[in-house]
Amino acid sequence: MVANPLVNVNNLTVEYRLPGRGGLLRAVDGVSFGIERGQTVGLVGESGSGKSTIGNAILGLADPADGRIEFDGADITHCPRADRRLLARRIQVIFQDPFGSMNPSLTVGETVAEALRYNLGLPKAQIRERVTQALADVGLPLDAAERYPTEFSGGQRQRIAIARALIMDPDFVICDEAVSALDLSVQAQVLNLLVKLRQERGLAYLFITHDLAVVRYISDQIVVLYAGQVMERGPVDLVADRPVHPYTQALTEAAPVPDPELQAARQAARTKVAPSAGSTGQTGCPFAARCPGAIGRCHTERPALVPYQGVLAACHLLTPDSKETIP
Amino acid sequence: MSGPAVQPGTQPGAARPQARPGIARLLLRRPAVVVALAVLAVIVLCAALASVISPYGPEQQDLLHALKGPSASHWLGTGELGLDVFARLVFGGRVTLTVVLIAMVVYLACGVPLGILAGYKGGVFDWLVLKSADVAFAVPSIIVTLAVLAVFSHNETAAMVAFGLLGAPGLARVVRSAAMGVRQELFVRAAITSGLKDGVIILRHVLPRVAGVILVQVSVFAATAVLMETGLGFLGVGTKESSWGSLVGEASRNIGLNPWLLVPSGGIIIVFVLALSTIGDGIRDAAEEAHAAAVVRSPGRRQAPSATQAATAAVTAGQEPTEGALLSVRGLTVTLPMAGRATVTVRDVTFDVMPGEAVGIVGESGCGKSITASALFGMLPGGGRVTAGRVFFDGQDLTKASPAALRAIRGARVGWISQDPISSLDPVYTAGAQVAQVVRLHTGCSRKEAKRRALELFALVRLPDPARVAKSYPHQLSGGMAQRVGIAAALAAKPDIIIADEPTTALDVTVQAEILDLLRDLRAGGTAILLITHNWGLLADLCSRAVVMYAGEVVEESPITPIVRDPAHPYTQALLRSDPHRGRRGQPLPSLEGTVPAPPDWPVGCHFQGRCPLAAAACRTAAVPLVAVAPGRFSRCLLAGQATTVVQAAPAGTGGQDGG
């Protein structure tokens, strides 16, 4: 890991109180990773993997039970709301739902200008100028500012959401399933826009998604989560193209590719994992119950994240490159 | 020569829509509300201008004409001591309306902030507000109000302040629920992450969203307050001045001498309360409508007169079914009501499904995939109609079948698998009971037999521990298990064809792979599958033929391998190239600008013309037919041959197939 990454998530643990008699659900369990300036880290996992919770914890929308989140060297783990106002100038978010993330009764201009007006307190003329520029940057028509979100399609709304995030000129943007709700052709438009903005502004992204194809396309580093724990972490060409962890392998092999013969071959070669059996024991590897290669130790002892062939993987079946363990 | 070369409605900047109608505007569209508002305005104005419009003062006695009916000098008659009733109504209105206003101000000033803070902040404060609301509900407000009057004799202001205070927790409770809902909205989270202060978020985002609820509550409360004031007057504990309440009290005292007195005094209260509740109802409806109005309005261009469209539809509609096909769709054209008019949403759809074959309909949202599937077996949503074309199922024309015959075919020979497995099951029955019920419906067997068969079906769809799943309720099942139960139900009647509408979209990718395994096995067992999807990977995995739809039309139909390797239609080409599976890091994804036009905005000619890099004048003049481009392959493109060359010349992404 680099000495001073822009974002440093260290041993993050987030718990939710379950409704009713109040058991605790550990949504995120000891997750660590870093994001350098201008870098894109893909956070992949299925439902319940805790990927969105990690984003929320960085944004201050979820309160970590343990661990530490650093941004540009400063500890923001339990950052109070007042300081969040300053942080909002550097960390922004694009949510999945392009229909729910904008107040339908405000115009696009009002939505995009909100942070400038109420957080930075800029004068009106300057706000107008920056809103016009931001909407132009994301490829929206000039008159978009005076119109309402309902008049736009899903892809256009996602552009509005991007404009709202970028108008603060942040260094770091969390994209929480930002393109998952979009059709292929529109998804490609938005992905291209995100890549272009990344190049122009040196943005760092945390790209949270369940779609391995998207993450493979856009990320430099990938973190694979299962049941709140990191299974595998490393450079995209290794993790996405030559995964070592059984779960990452299962995930990669499960996604069908748009070519019948290739898909038939993949299908035949696929390692079958057992169907998800709900929550597993607290002690061992969370994937043990579904893992085709699980051994006795997998059910009793949680594997540490260790270096293995250029990546970090948490699996008892892999012999680590060295004895060094990573938190 | 060339037709109107209009772009499809992908350019929202082209037409300036008018400002969205706000609640106020929607409210004024309701005649009853307008009348009620007018009535209220008249009453309030009369009260305000009492000294101008009334010929008498409220205390002006006319002892010679006490307790008389209406006359020229006393328009609404007189009461005790010959006091003019009209004068007392308008002057009394001042008193009554003032105290009602006071009650309302107290009610709002306490209820709204408490409710919003409780809903937005939650925690201990929320608990306190809820508990105090419970206590306030338990206190009979009439008794408290009377007690207040016992202390402040005949002081209605004090009484109504107390009444407002007692009502406030109820308002707080309603506002709290509404505010809690808004708190969960993504746009509030977005505002928080933008670093806005809570106060700003509440004023900008929360308060406007709960305003409708508040207004409804206030109108109800105002009506109650008027009744309370009159009640106090009737009991004689209210104000000693003229008010509507004291007038009612007087009327009831003299009901034997002059029953007429009750008419104006009671009438004004009835009219006033009715007006308030009409406005309250109107606000509620208007608020609902304002949210429902969240639809994209088309820039106003009308669908092209479909003479040419109908003509081509008619040509293909005349075709006979393919020999031996299980399902033969010919020129299927469907209209749905959109903005009050029947609009063609699916046009001239033709394809076949052979027995045991899996065919996929693929396309983006809004292309008519699902509508096509529901039209096949007469399951169109309300107002939808098949206006042309035929659907042959096993040789029988379903467009001519009776509803009963259709129902029989749907139940016995067609299995449906929906996108949302959990909500497609009934939450109050166990999974086993639901599947057994379907079995009984189809076979008429005994309950016990049906139960046994349900367990068999659960084993068939490879549910782990079928007996336990059978006893589970839908909410206890994971998405993957619920979808298996859904498939088991679809298989209950041993259908010839399964229609699966995005069956895995809501599922995780590893679960999707399991469901795909299952569908593949079913197909191998001889069941035909019609898969509706936007995912080319699913199509490649399961289907042998693909039907690509764009803006209501089939633009390409082909066996699966040639279509993914060498798509003929420019839309198919663009769609496949934009798949991130084929993307190369560091290179932009070949994307397709614009969006699918909505049915009212379909252009004359090729529906894809507005986004097509090849579009020429000929594409804009007349509907393009679906023509064979190779054996078994069809494309709806005038330039199909040239299109192939464009693909080969395309620089990026076409050849890149990841090994994954």
XYZ file of N, CA and C in Angstrom, chain B residues 125-208:
252
model
N -36.068 12.110 20.919
C -37.040 13.161 20.650
C -38.294 12.588 20.002
N -38.062 11.676 19.060
C -39.156 11.011 18.375
C -40.015 10.254 19.373
N -39.364 9.554 20.289
C -40.073 8.772 21.297
C -40.940 9.692 22.162
N -40.341 10.836 22.570
C -41.076 11.787 23.412
C -42.330 12.298 22.688
N -42.166 12.662 21.439
C -43.296 13.203 20.683
C -44.392 12.144 20.559
N -43.987 10.918 20.271
C -44.982 9.850 20.124
C -45.744 9.624 21.416
N -44.990 9.589 22.527
C -45.650 9.306 23.809
C -46.580 10.454 24.183
N -46.130 11.706 23.973
C -47.007 12.820 24.357
C -48.238 12.842 23.454
N -48.076 12.372 22.191
C -49.254 12.282 21.337
C -50.234 11.268 21.903
N -49.692 10.152 22.387
C -50.557 9.131 22.991
C -51.333 9.709 24.168
N -50.607 10.461 25.026
C -51.255 11.049 26.194
C -52.342 12.023 25.747
N -51.993 12.877 24.767
C -52.953 13.881 24.315
C -54.204 13.221 23.745
N -54.013 12.085 23.080
C -55.170 11.382 22.530
C -56.080 10.866 23.645
N -55.447 10.508 24.758
C -56.232 9.932 25.852
C -57.036 10.999 26.586
N -56.600 12.260 26.486
C -57.293 13.338 27.205
C -58.508 13.792 26.391
N -59.695 13.785 26.997
C -60.857 14.273 26.261
C -60.794 15.793 26.155
N -60.657 16.300 24.937
C -60.339 17.720 24.782
C -61.500 18.611 25.211
N -62.746 18.122 25.083
C -63.867 18.977 25.479
C -63.808 19.269 26.976
N -63.392 18.264 27.750
C -63.347 18.459 29.201
C -62.252 19.447 29.581
N -61.068 19.289 28.905
C -59.985 20.221 29.199
C -60.405 21.636 28.831
N -61.052 21.759 27.671
C -61.470 23.084 27.221
C -62.468 23.693 28.219
N -63.365 22.880 28.691
C -64.333 23.382 29.679
C -63.634 23.784 30.964
N -62.616 22.999 31.336
C -61.870 23.324 32.545
C -61.162 24.669 32.378
N -60.600 24.886 31.210
C -59.942 26.161 30.941
C -60.951 27.296 31.062
N -62.144 27.053 30.516
C -63.178 28.086 30.577
C -63.642 28.321 32.010
N -63.527 27.284 32.822
C -63.899 27.459 34.230
C -62.941 28.412 34.912
N -61.668 28.369 34.461
C -60.677 29.278 35.036
C -60.806 30.663 34.389
N -60.751 30.667 33.038
C -60.885 31.945 32.333
C -62.322 32.047 31.839
N -63.171 32.575 32.649
C -64.592 32.541 32.348
C -64.899 33.265 31.040
N -65.655 32.603 30.177
C -66.097 33.141 28.895
C -64.959 33.654 28.021
N -63.746 33.193 28.304
C -62.613 33.610 27.478
C -62.357 32.555 26.411
N -62.949 32.740 25.248
C -62.811 31.737 24.203
C -61.400 31.658 23.660
N -60.674 32.758 23.675
C -59.295 32.727 23.179
C -58.496 31.702 23.970
N -58.607 31.766 25.297
C -57.892 30.801 26.129
C -58.341 29.382 25.799
N -59.671 29.224 25.635
C -60.195 27.892 25.355
C -59.647 27.349 24.050
N -59.591 28.198 23.029
C -59.153 27.708 21.728
C -57.641 27.494 21.676
N -56.890 28.269 22.459
C -55.457 27.987 22.561
C -55.278 26.579 23.131
N -56.040 26.288 24.170
C -55.958 24.949 24.769
C -56.352 23.884 23.752
N -57.394 24.172 22.989
C -57.859 23.214 21.985
C -56.779 22.970 20.937
N -56.123 24.052 20.508
C -55.032 23.920 19.536
C -53.885 23.094 20.100
N -53.554 23.360 21.368
C -52.467 22.622 22.008
C -52.783 21.132 22.069
N -54.037 20.834 22.376
C -54.418 19.425 22.502
C -54.409 18.715 21.158
N -54.706 19.477 20.096
C -54.715 18.850 18.764
C -53.318 18.667 18.193
N -52.380 19.513 18.644
C -51.054 19.544 18.031
C -50.333 18.189 18.018
N -50.354 17.419 19.114
C -49.633 16.139 19.053
C -50.164 15.217 17.952
N -51.464 15.282 17.699
C -52.020 14.478 16.616
C -51.421 14.885 15.281
N -51.342 16.203 15.071
C -50.718 16.704 13.841
C -49.259 16.269 13.787
N -48.581 16.403 14.937
C -47.161 16.056 14.994
C -46.972 14.604 14.543
N -47.868 13.753 14.976
C -47.755 12.340 14.647
C -47.864 12.094 13.142
N -48.841 12.742 12.534
C -49.031 12.564 11.091
C -47.834 13.130 10.322
N -47.416 14.340 10.731
C -46.289 14.973 10.044
C -45.030 14.142 10.231
N -44.873 13.567 11.415
C -43.698 12.742 11.695
C -43.597 11.582 10.704
N -44.714 10.875 10.501
C -44.663 9.733 9.575
C -44.269 10.201 8.183
N -44.875 11.315 7.755
C -44.554 11.809 6.413
C -43.086 12.205 6.328
N -42.601 12.890 7.384
C -41.209 13.353 7.365
C -40.250 12.174 7.389
N -40.612 11.116 8.124
C -39.750 9.929 8.152
C -39.610 9.341 6.760
N -40.718 9.335 6.024
C -40.668 8.827 4.653
C -39.718 9.650 3.801
N -39.831 10.973 3.929
C -38.982 11.850 3.116
C -37.513 11.692 3.519
N -37.295 11.484 4.824
C -35.935 11.319 5.335
C -35.206 10.188 4.621
N -35.956 9.154 4.258
C -35.339 8.000 3.604
C -35.081 8.252 2.116
N -35.622 9.341 1.596
C -35.466 9.582 0.161
C -33.995 9.811 -0.173
N -33.628 9.338 -1.335
C -32.247 9.448 -1.770
C -31.826 10.906 -1.903
N -32.784 11.776 -2.286
C -32.361 13.165 -2.498
C -32.026 13.857 -1.184
N -32.590 13.360 -0.071
C -32.220 13.922 1.224
C -30.807 13.468 1.585
N -30.516 12.194 1.286
C -29.152 11.707 1.526
C -28.167 12.499 0.676
N -28.578 12.772 -0.558
C -27.700 13.534 -1.447
C -27.455 14.923 -0.862
N -28.486 15.537 -0.285
C -28.334 16.866 0.304
C -27.397 16.809 1.502
N -27.502 15.729 2.281
C -26.602 15.594 3.434
C -25.165 15.487 2.953
N -24.958 14.677 1.927
C -23.584 14.516 1.449
C -23.090 15.772 0.739
N -24.005 16.672 0.366
C -23.571 17.948 -0.196
C -23.194 18.923 0.904
N -23.313 18.491 2.143
C -22.909 19.327 3.258
C -23.917 20.388 3.635
N -25.216 20.153 3.334
C -26.232 21.131 3.724
C -26.564 20.974 5.193
N -26.904 22.109 5.832
C -27.313 22.050 7.234
C -28.696 21.437 7.334
N -28.989 20.844 8.485
C -30.295 20.229 8.688
C -31.429 21.210 8.439
N -31.253 22.442 8.925
C -32.305 23.441 8.766
C -32.633 23.676 7.298
N -31.606 23.769 6.494
C -31.809 23.989 5.057
C -32.507 22.787 4.442
N -32.055 21.599 4.827
C -32.646 20.382 4.259
C -34.128 20.310 4.619
N -34.442 20.648 5.886
C -35.845 20.582 6.314
C -36.680 21.581 5.520
N -36.184 22.809 5.404
C -36.980 23.828 4.716
C -37.107 23.558 3.231
N -36.035 23.046 2.627
C -36.034 22.866 1.173
C -36.648 21.555 0.731
N -36.346 20.498 1.459
C -36.718 19.186 0.963
C -37.856 18.535 1.740
N -37.821 18.691 3.080
C -38.793 17.948 3.881
C -40.133 18.684 3.936
N -40.071 19.970 4.330
C -41.319 20.714 4.529
C -42.202 20.738 3.270
N -41.642 21.042 2.096
C -42.522 21.061 0.913
C -43.185 19.707 0.641
